[in-house]
Structures are given as structure tokens and as C-alpha cells.
Coordinates of C-alpha atoms in Angstrom, one line a residue:
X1 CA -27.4 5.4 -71.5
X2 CA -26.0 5.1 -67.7
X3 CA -22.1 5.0 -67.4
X4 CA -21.1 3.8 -64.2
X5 CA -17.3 4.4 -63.4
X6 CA -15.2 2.0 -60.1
X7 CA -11.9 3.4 -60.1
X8 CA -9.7 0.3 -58.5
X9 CA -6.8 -1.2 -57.3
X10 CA -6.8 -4.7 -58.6
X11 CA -6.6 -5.4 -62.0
X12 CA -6.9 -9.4 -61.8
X13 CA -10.2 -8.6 -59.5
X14 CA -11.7 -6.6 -62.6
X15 CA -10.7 -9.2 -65.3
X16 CA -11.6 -12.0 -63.4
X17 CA -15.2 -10.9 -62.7
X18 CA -15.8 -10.2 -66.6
X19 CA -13.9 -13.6 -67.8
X20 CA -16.1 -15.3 -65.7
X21 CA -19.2 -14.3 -67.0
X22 CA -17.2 -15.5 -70.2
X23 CA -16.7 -18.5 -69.5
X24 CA -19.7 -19.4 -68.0
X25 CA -21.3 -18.2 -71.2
X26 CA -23.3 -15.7 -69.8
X27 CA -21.3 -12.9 -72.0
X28 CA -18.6 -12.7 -74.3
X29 CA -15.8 -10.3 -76.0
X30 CA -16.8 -7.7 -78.4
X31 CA -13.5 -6.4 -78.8
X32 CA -9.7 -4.7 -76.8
X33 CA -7.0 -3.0 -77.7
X34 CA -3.2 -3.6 -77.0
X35 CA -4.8 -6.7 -75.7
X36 CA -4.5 -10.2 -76.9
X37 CA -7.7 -12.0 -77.0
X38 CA -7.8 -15.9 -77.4
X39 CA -9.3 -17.2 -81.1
X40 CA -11.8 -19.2 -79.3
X41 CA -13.4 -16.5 -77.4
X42 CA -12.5 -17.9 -74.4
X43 CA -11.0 -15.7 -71.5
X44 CA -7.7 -16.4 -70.5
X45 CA -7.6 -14.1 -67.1
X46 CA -3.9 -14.7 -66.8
X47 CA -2.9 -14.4 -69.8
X48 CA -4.8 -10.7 -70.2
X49 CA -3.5 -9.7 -66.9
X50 CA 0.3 -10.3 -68.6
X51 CA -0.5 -8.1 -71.9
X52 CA -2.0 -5.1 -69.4
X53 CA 1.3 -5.4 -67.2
X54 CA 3.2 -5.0 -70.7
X55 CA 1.9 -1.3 -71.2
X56 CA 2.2 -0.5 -67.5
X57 CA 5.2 0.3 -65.6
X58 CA 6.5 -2.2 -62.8
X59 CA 6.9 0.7 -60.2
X60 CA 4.4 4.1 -60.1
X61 CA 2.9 6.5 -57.4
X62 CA -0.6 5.3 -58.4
X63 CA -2.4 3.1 -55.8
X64 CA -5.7 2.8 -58.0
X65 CA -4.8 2.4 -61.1
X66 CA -7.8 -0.1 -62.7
X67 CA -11.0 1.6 -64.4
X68 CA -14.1 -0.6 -64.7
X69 CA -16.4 0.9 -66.3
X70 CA -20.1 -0.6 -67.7
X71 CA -22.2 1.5 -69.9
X72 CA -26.2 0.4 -69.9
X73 CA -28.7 1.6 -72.8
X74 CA -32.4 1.3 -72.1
X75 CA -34.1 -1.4 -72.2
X76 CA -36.1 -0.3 -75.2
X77 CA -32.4 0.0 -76.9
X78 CA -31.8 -3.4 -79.0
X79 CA -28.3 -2.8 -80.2
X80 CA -26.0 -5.6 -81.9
X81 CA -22.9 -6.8 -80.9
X82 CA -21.3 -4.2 -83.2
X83 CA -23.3 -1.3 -82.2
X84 CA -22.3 -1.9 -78.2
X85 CA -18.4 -1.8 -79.7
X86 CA -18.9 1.1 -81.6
X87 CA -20.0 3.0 -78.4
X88 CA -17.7 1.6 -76.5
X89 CA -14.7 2.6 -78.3
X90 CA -16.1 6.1 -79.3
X91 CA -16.8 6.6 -75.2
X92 CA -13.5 5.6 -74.5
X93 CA -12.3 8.3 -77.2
X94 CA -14.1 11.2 -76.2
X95 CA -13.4 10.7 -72.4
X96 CA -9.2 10.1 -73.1
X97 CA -8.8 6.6 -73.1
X98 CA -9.0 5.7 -76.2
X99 CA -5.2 4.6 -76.8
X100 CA -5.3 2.7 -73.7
X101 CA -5.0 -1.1 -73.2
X102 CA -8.8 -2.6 -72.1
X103 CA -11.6 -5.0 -72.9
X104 CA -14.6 -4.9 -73.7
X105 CA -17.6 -7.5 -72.3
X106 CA -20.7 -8.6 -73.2
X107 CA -22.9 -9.4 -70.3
X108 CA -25.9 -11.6 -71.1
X109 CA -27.0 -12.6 -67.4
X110 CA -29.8 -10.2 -67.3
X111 CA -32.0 -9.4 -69.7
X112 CA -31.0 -5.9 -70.2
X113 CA -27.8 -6.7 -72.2
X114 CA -25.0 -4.1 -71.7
X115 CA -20.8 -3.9 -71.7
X116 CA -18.3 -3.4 -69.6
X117 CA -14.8 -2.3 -69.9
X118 CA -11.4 -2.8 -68.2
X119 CA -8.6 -0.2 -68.7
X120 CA -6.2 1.3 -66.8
X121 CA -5.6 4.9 -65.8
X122 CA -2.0 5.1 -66.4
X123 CA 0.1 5.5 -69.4
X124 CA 3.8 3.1 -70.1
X125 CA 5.8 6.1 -67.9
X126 CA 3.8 5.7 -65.0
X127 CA 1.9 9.0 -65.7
X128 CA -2.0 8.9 -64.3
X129 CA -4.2 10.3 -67.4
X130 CA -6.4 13.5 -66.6
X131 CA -9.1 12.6 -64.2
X132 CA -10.8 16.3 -63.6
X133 CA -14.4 16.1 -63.5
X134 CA -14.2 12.3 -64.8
X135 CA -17.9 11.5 -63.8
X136 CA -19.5 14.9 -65.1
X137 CA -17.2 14.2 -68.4
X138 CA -19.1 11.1 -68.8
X139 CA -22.4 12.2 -68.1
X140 CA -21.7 14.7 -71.1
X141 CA -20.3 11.9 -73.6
X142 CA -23.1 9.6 -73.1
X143 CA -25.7 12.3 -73.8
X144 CA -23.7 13.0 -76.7
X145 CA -24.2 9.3 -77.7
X146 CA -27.9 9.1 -77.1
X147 CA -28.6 11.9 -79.4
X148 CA -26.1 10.9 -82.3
X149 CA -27.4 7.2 -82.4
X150 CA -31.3 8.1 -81.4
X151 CA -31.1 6.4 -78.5
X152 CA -33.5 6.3 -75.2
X153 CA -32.4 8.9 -72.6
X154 CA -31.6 6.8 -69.8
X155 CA -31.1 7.9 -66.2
X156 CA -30.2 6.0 -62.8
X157 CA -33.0 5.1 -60.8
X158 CA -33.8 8.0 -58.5
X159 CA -35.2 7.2 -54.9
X160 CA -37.2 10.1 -53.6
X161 CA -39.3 11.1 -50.4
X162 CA -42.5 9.4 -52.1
X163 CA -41.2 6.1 -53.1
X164 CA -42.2 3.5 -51.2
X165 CA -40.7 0.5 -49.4
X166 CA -41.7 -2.7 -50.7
X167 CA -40.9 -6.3 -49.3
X168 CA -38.0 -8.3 -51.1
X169 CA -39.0 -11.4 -52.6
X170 CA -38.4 -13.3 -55.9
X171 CA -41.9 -12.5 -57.8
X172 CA -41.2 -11.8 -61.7
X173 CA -40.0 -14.4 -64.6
X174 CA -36.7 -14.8 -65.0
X175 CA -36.4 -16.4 -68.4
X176 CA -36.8 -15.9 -71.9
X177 CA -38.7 -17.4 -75.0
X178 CA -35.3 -18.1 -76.6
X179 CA -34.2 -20.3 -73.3
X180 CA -37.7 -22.0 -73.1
X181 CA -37.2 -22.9 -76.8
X182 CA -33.9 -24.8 -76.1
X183 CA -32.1 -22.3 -77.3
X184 CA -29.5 -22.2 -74.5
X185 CA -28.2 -25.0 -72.7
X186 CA -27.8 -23.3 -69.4
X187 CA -31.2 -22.2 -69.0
X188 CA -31.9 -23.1 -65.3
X189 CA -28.9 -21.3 -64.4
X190 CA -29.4 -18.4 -66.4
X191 CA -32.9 -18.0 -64.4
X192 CA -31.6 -19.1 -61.4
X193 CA -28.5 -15.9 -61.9
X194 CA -31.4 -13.2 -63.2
X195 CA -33.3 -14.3 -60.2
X196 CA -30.8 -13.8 -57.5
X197 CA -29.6 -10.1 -59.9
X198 CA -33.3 -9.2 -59.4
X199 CA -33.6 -9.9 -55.5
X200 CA -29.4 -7.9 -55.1
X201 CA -31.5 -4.9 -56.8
X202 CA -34.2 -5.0 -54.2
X203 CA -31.8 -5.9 -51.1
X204 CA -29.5 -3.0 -52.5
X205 CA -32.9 -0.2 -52.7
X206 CA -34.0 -1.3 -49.6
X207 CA -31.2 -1.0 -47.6
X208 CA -30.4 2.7 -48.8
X209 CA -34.0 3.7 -48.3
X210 CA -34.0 2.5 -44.8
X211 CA -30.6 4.2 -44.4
X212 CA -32.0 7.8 -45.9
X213 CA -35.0 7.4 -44.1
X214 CA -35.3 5.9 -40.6
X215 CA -32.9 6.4 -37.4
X216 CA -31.6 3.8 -35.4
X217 CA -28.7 3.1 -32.7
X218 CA -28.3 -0.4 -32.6
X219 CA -28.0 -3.3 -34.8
X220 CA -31.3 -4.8 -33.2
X221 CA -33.4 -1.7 -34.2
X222 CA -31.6 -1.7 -37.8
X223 CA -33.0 -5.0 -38.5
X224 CA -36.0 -4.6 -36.4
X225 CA -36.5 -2.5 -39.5
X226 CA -35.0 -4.0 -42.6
X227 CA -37.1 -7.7 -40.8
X228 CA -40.3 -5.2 -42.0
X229 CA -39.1 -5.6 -45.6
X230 CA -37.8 -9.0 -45.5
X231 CA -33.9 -8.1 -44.9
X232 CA -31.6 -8.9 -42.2
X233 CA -28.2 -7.9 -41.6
X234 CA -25.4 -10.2 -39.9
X235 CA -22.3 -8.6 -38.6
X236 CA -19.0 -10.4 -40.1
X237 CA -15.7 -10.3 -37.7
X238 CA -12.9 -12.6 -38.3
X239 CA -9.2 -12.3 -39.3
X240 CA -7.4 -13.2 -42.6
X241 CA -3.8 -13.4 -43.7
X242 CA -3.2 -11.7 -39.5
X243 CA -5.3 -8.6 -40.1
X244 CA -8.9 -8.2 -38.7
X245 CA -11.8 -7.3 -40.8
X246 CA -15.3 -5.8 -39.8
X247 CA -17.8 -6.3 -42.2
X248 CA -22.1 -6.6 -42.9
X249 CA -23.6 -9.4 -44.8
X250 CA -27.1 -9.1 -46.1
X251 CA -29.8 -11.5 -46.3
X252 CA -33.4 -11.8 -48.6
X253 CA -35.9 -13.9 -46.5
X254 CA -39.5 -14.9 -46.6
X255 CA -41.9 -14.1 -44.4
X256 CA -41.0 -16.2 -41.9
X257 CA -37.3 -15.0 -41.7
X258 CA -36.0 -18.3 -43.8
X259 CA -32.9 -16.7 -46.6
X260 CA -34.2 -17.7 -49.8
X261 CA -31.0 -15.9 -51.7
X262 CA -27.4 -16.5 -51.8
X263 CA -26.1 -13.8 -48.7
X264 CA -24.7 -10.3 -50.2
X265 CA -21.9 -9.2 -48.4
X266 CA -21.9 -5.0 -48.1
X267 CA -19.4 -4.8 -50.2
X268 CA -21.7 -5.7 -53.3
X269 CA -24.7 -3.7 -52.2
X270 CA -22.7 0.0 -52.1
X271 CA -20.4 2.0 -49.4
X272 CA -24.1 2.6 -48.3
X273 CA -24.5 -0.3 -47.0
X274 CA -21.5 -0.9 -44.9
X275 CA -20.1 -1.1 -41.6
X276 CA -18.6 1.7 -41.5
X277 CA -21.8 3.7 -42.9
X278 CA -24.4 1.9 -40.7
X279 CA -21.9 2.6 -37.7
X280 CA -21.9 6.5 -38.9
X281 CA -26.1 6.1 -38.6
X282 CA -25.5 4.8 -35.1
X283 CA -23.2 7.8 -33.8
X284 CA -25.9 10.8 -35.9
X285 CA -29.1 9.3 -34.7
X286 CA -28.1 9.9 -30.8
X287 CA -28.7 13.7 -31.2
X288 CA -31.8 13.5 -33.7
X289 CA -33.8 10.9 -31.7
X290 CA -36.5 12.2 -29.6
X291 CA -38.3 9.4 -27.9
X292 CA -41.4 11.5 -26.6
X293 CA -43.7 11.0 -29.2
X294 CA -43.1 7.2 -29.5
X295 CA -43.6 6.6 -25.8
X296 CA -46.8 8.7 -25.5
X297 CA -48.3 6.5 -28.2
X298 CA -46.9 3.3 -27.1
X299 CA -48.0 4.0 -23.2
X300 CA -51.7 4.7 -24.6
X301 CA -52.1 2.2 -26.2
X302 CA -50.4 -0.1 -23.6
X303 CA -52.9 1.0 -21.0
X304 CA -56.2 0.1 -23.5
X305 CA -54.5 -3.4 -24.3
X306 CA -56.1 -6.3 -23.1
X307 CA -53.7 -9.1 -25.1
X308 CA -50.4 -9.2 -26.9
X309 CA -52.5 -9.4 -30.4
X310 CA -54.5 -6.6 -29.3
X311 CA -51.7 -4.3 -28.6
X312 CA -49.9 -5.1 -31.7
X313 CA -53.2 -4.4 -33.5
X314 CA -53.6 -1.1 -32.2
X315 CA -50.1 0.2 -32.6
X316 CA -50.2 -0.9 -35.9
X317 CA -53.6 1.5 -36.3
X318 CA -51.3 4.6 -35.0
X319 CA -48.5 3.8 -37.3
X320 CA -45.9 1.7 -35.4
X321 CA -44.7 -1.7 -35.8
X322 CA -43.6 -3.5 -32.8
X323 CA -41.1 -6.2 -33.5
X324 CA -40.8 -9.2 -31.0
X325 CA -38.1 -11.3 -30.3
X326 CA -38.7 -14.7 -28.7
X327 CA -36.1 -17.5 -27.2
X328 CA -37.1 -21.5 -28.6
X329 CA -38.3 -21.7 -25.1
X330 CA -41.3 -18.9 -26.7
X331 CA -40.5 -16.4 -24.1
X332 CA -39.8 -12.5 -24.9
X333 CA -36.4 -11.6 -24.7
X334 CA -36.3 -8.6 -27.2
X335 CA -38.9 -5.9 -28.4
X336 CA -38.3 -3.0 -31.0
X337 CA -40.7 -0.2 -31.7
X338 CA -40.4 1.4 -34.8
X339 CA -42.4 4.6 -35.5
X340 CA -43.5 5.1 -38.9
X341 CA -44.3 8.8 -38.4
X342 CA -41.3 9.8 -36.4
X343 CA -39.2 7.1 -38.8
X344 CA -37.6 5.8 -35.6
X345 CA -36.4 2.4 -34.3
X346 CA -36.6 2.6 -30.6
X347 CA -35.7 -0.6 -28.3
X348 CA -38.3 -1.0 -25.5
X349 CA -35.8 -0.3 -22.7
X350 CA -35.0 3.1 -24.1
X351 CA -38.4 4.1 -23.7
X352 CA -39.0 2.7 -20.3
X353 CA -38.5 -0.1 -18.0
X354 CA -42.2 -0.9 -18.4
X355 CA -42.3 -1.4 -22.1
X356 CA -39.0 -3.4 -22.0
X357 CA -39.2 -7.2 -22.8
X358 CA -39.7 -8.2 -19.4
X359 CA -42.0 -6.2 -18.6
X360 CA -44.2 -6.4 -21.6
X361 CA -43.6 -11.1 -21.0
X362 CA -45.2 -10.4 -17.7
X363 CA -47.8 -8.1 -18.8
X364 CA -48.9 -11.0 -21.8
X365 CA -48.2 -14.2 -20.0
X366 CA -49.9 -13.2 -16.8
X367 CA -53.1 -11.8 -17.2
X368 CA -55.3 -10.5 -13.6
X369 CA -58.7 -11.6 -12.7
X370 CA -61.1 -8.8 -13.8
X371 CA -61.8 -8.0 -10.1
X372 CA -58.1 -6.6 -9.2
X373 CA -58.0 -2.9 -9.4
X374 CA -56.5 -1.8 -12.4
X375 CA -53.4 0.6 -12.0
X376 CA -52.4 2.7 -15.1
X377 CA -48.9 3.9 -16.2
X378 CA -48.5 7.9 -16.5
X379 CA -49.0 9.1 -19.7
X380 CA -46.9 12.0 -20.8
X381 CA -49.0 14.9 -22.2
X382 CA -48.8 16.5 -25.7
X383 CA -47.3 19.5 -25.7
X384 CA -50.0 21.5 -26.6
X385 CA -51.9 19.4 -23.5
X386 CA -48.7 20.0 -21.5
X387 CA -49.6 23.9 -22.3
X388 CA -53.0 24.0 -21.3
X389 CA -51.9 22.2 -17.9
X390 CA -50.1 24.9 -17.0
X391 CA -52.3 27.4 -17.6
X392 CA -55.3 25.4 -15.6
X393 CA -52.2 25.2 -12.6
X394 CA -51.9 28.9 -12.4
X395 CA -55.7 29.2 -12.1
X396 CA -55.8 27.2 -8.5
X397 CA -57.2 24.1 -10.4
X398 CA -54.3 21.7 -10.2
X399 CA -55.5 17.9 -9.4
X400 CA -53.5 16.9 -6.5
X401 CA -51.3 13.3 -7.1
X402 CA -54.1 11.4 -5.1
X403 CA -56.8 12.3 -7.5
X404 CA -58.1 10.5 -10.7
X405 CA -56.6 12.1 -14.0
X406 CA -58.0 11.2 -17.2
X407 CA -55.6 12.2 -20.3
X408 CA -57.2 13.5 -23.8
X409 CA -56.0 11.8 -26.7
X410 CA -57.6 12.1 -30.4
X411 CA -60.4 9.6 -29.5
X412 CA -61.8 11.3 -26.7
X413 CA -61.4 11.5 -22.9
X414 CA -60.6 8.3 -21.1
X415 CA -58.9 6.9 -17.9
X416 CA -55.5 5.0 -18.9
X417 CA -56.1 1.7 -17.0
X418 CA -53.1 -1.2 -17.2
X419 CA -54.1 -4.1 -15.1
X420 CA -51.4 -6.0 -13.8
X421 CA -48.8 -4.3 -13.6
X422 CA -48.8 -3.0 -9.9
X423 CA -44.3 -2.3 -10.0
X424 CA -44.9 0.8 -12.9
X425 CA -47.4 2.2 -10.3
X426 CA -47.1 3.7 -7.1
X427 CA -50.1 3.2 -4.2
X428 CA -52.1 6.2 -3.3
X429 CA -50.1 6.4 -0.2
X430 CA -46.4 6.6 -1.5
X431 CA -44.9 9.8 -2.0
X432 CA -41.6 10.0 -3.7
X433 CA -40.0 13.0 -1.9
X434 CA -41.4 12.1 1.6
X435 CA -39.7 8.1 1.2
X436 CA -36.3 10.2 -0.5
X437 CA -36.5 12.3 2.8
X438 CA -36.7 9.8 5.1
X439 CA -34.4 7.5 3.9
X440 CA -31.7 10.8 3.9
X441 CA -32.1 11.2 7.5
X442 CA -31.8 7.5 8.1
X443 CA -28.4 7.8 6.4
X444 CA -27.4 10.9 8.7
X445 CA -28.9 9.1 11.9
X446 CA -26.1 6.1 10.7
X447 CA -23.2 8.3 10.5
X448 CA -24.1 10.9 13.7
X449 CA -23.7 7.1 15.6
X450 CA -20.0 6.6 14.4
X451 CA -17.7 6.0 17.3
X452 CA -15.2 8.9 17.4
X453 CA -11.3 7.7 17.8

């Protein structure tokens, strides 16, 4: 059994999300204390929210004084109504809160039944109730429970190294043979709620996956690489009641970017998904990222390219997706590169004016006769071929900047050649430090001619 503890501030917030459920008959009450609950079953939000404020004082030092807490068997766990109250009150016991006010739910929505519980963390005189080692506390009382009902150990989901990123999307049923029988009157919405619980769960892994695993500096290489997994990410700025909020909102979409969910906003996903964590990603990635290895592949694989299809192909084949971003006009205004192998997003322009978006829409849109000459863009060696360079240079056998280089990849030996792009590479003839040295004395010949007053 998983216990998962919010400690909170607003008490109306807590009891509203559970009455709902209520109300919408997609849970119910198995049971409070100190609480009035209505004959009917029915949850009166206002009314609860009165009988907690009874037991609590009007004025304390404690600014988060709400628990919410939901307790979740295993699946393989079929317990009764009677059997979740049991545990619920004997949990509450054994942790300290057992003479508290709170509620227990029912929720039904999924169909992994399990509770939830509102109580608060203060007593009548304002006193906050020990909270030392509240989650490890838990963790002990609910292995406690599993062994003295015989109950399935269950532990959170654990995401490791291996496991592997899958695209969202709404595949599974989302019904039950008690629904289909006619059972339930709401049985569109119930499928239609365990549908949209089921794609939250996927937005919520995939977004902390791609947060443990990948670095990025921007919000276009973020979703350059949650787009791979059917995600995208909005930024939210506005102002309510006179104070400014930053926020993220998350979308599920198909495979042709269309949001086929209702939008999450971070708050719902975790703190792992929020602004101020994704902004955190930004500021640690700048000293981790080493674009070296991306550009070398990218620029060899540029220079055997003979089509836009054909270089996507083959940086697919070395690992890297290459996300393009088009106006309605079909031109490319955006590119992202992102590196399996390194786990890096990289714009284009931070690897090079020549793999930026303009430069890659002129390479694609403008293709040369096959008679033009073919000029390549410098390659970067390895650095165990940078090595072996210098080692050739100290035995006399440097090629000189006018001569034909070849570079050695894993494929073999081969001349880079990138036809038409003629502004990434110089002419035989130019020389960097002879034009920087001539346009220096130029500059010295202009002042020398200054009259003198």
C-alpha cells in the first residue's frame, strides 16, 4: 500500500476536490470524525468546512495547516468499503491523528479504487501535532498494514536509467463490464475521466524522464524534445487579483501535434514539472553542455546529404532527431537537434551559422546543378583523430590549407563534399590572417591621415 502525504494551506481546496468526486458519483464517504456528514451521502463542502473550523483556532502561527493524504492498495487488493475504513482509521492512529477532525473518500474514477483523507495538522490551541519523520513514519505504518491484513506489497512506480520513453496516447479500455452492463448511468463519463487519468500518468512520466535525462536551455529545445513523445509545453503569464503569475501548461497530442486531452497545468503533474524547475534545467545545462560531439555528427552527415529527407534519414541512423519548424508559408524558421547519445537538445544556431534554419532553407530549397564544384564544411576531428594530427604535424607531414583533406569517420575515409553552400567555405585563395592584416593597416593608413589641430 502507497501513502502519499500533501501537506497544505487550503482547507476548502482539499474538501472541494474530494466532494466533487462525491457528487459527481464517482466516489463517496466511508466515514469522519468530529465531522458532520449529510444522511444522504451527499457532500456539503461548506458545511464540512464550518465543522473543521469548530476544532481549529481562528488565529495560529501555522501557515499549512491541511493534510491530504490518499492511501492506494494494489490492484490485486479487492477490499470493501469497510475494509478501506478500517485502514484508514487504524493509519491515522498509528501515525497521531487519530483524534483529529477529517474525512474519509472513496474514489471510484479509476479502476484501482483507493481513499483519501482530509485532516488537519493542528490541535483546538493552535498547537501543530509532531511532524518528525512524517513520510518515513508512514512508510513504516503501511508496511505494518500490509502484513497484518495479507496484503500486496505495493511500491511507487520507480523510473530508472533503463526505462524507456514511450509516446503518450490514449491506447487501453477505459471501462468496465459493470458499466457496459448498464450498471452505471454515467458510463461515458466515467471512461471519458479514466481516459484523460491514464494520459495525466503518461504526461506526468514523461515529463520527469525528459527532465532527469536530457539537457536543454531553451523552451524550443525542451519541447523539441517532449514533441518526440507527443508533449508540448505552453508558457502561462498573466496577472490575477493585481499579482503576476508564471506558470507551464502541458499538452497530450497526436502525431501530428493536434491536443487530444484536456491541458494539465504543472501544477497537477509535480514541482517537477514547473516553471520554476524547468527554469533551474535552463541555468545547470549551460555548464554540462558540450556541443562537440553533436556538431561533428551533424556536419558529416550534412556534407553526404543530398535532400532534406535524406539528411533526416541519416541523422536518425547516428542517433539524433532533428526537429523542424516551418511558418504556413512552409518555409524553415526553426531547427532543434537533439542527440540521443549525448541526451542533448541543441538549437541549430548554437552549433553554427551553417546548420541554423536559414542556412539549412537554403541548403533544401535550392539545390546546384551537378556540374558546380562542390565545397565542403570543416569537420572537427575526434579527439583521438585530433591526437594523431598532431603527432603526423611534428613529423613534417602537415597538409597545408590549399590541399585536399579527407576526414575518417567509422565508415571509412571520404572527402566531406556540401554543394551549394559556397558562404560556409572559403576559396582556395582567401586567407584569414592575410585579409585580418590588411584590413588593420587600412585602419592605421585612415587615422595616420587625420588632420592635426
Amino acid at each position: 500500500m502507497v501513502a502519499k502525504i500533501s501537506i497544505g494551506s487550503s482547507l476548502y481546496g482539499a474538501l472541494c476536490y474530494n466532494g466533487e468526486k462525491v457528487n459527481k458519483e464517482n466516489g463517496r464517504i466511508l466515514g469522519s470524525n468530529k465531522i458532520i456528514i449529510p444522511v444522504d451521502g451527499r457532500a456539503d463542502i461548506g458545511q464540512m468546512a464550518e465543522n473543521f473550523r469548530l476544532f481549529m483556532p481562528k488565529m495560529g502561527k501555522t501557515k499549512k495547516p491541511v493534510l491530504h493524504i490518499s492511501l492506494n492498495p494494489h490492484p490485486d487488493d479487492r477490499l470493501s468499503d469497510q475494509d478501506f475504513e478500517i485502514l484508514a482509521r487504524e493509519y491515522l492512529e498509528k501515525l497521531g491523528f487519530g483524534e483529529q477532525p477529517y474525512v474519509i473518500y472513496k474514489h471510484m474514477d479509476i479502476d484501482r479504487h483507493h481513499i483519501h483523507i482530509v485532516t488537519v495538522n493542528v490541535n483546538e490551541e493552535g498547537k501543530r501535532l509532531n511532524q518528525d519523520f512524517l513520510y518515513r513514519r508512514s512508510k513504516k505504518i503501511t508496511t505494518e498494514l500490509e502484513e497484518k491484513y495479507n496484503l500486496h506489497k505495493a511500491q511507487r512506480e520507480k523510473i530508472s536509467p533503463d526505462t524507456p520513453i514511450t509516446k503518450v496516447g490514449p491506447n487501453g479500455d477505459f471501462s468496465c463490464q459493470r458499466e457496459q452492463n448498464g450498471a452505471c448511468s454515467n458510463y461515458a463519463e466515467r471512461s471519458r475521466e479514466r481516459r484523460e487519468a491514464h494520459i495525466k500518468r503518461q504526461v506526468a512520466n514523461t515529463v520527469k524522464m525528459v527532465g532527469m535525462r536530457y539537457k536543454f536551455q531553451s523552451m524550443g529545445e525542451y519541447n523539441a524534445i517532449l514533441g518526440l513523445y507527443n508533449v508540448r509545453c505552453d508558457t502561462a503569464d498573466g496577472r490575477v487579483n493585481g499579482r503576476e503569475y508564471h506558470g507551464l501548461v502541458y499538452f497530450a497530442t497526436d502525431d501530428n501535434g493536434n491536443t487530444i486531452a484536456t491541458p494539465l497545468k504543472a501544477s497537477r503533474l509535480g514541482k517537477f514539472a514547473s516553471r520554476t524547475a524547468i527554469d533551474g534545467r535552463f541555468e545547470r545545462a549551460k555548464e554540462k553542455i558540450d556541443v562537440a560531439p553533436t556538431k561533428r555528427k551533424v556536419a558529416e552527415v550534412l556534407n553526404q546529404s543530398d535532400s532534406k529527407d535524406d539528411f533526416v534519414a541519416k541523422l536518425k541512423e547516428r542517433n539524433i532527431d532533428v526537429v523542424f519548424r516551418y511558418t504556413d508559408e512552409g518555409r524553415i524558421y526553426g531547427v532543434t537537434f537533439v542527440d540521443h547519445d549525448t541526451m542533448t537538445a541543441l538549437n541549430g544556431s548554437r552549433l553554427g551559422k551553417e546548420f541554423s534554419a536559414n542556412a539549412l532553407y537554403a541548403r533544401f530549397s535550392q539545390q546546384p546543378q551537378p556540374t558546380e564544384q562542390a565545397p565542403i564544411i570543416p569537420v572537427a576531428p575526434a579527439p583521438e583523430d585530433a591526437q594523431q594530427s598532431q603527432s603526423t604535424s611534428s613529423a613534417g607531414t602537415a597538409p597545408t590549407p590549399t590541399q585536399s583533406q579527407s576526414v575518417h569517420s567509422d565508415s571509412g575515409d571520404y572527402d566531406f563534399t556540401l554543394p551549394g553552400l559556397d558562404l560556409f567555405q572559403p576559396g582556395q585563395s582567401f586567407n584569414p590572417d592575410e585579409e585580418e592584416f590588411r584590413r588593420r593597416m587600412q585602419r592605421k593608413k585612415k587615422r595616420g591621415h587625420r588632420p592635426k589641430f
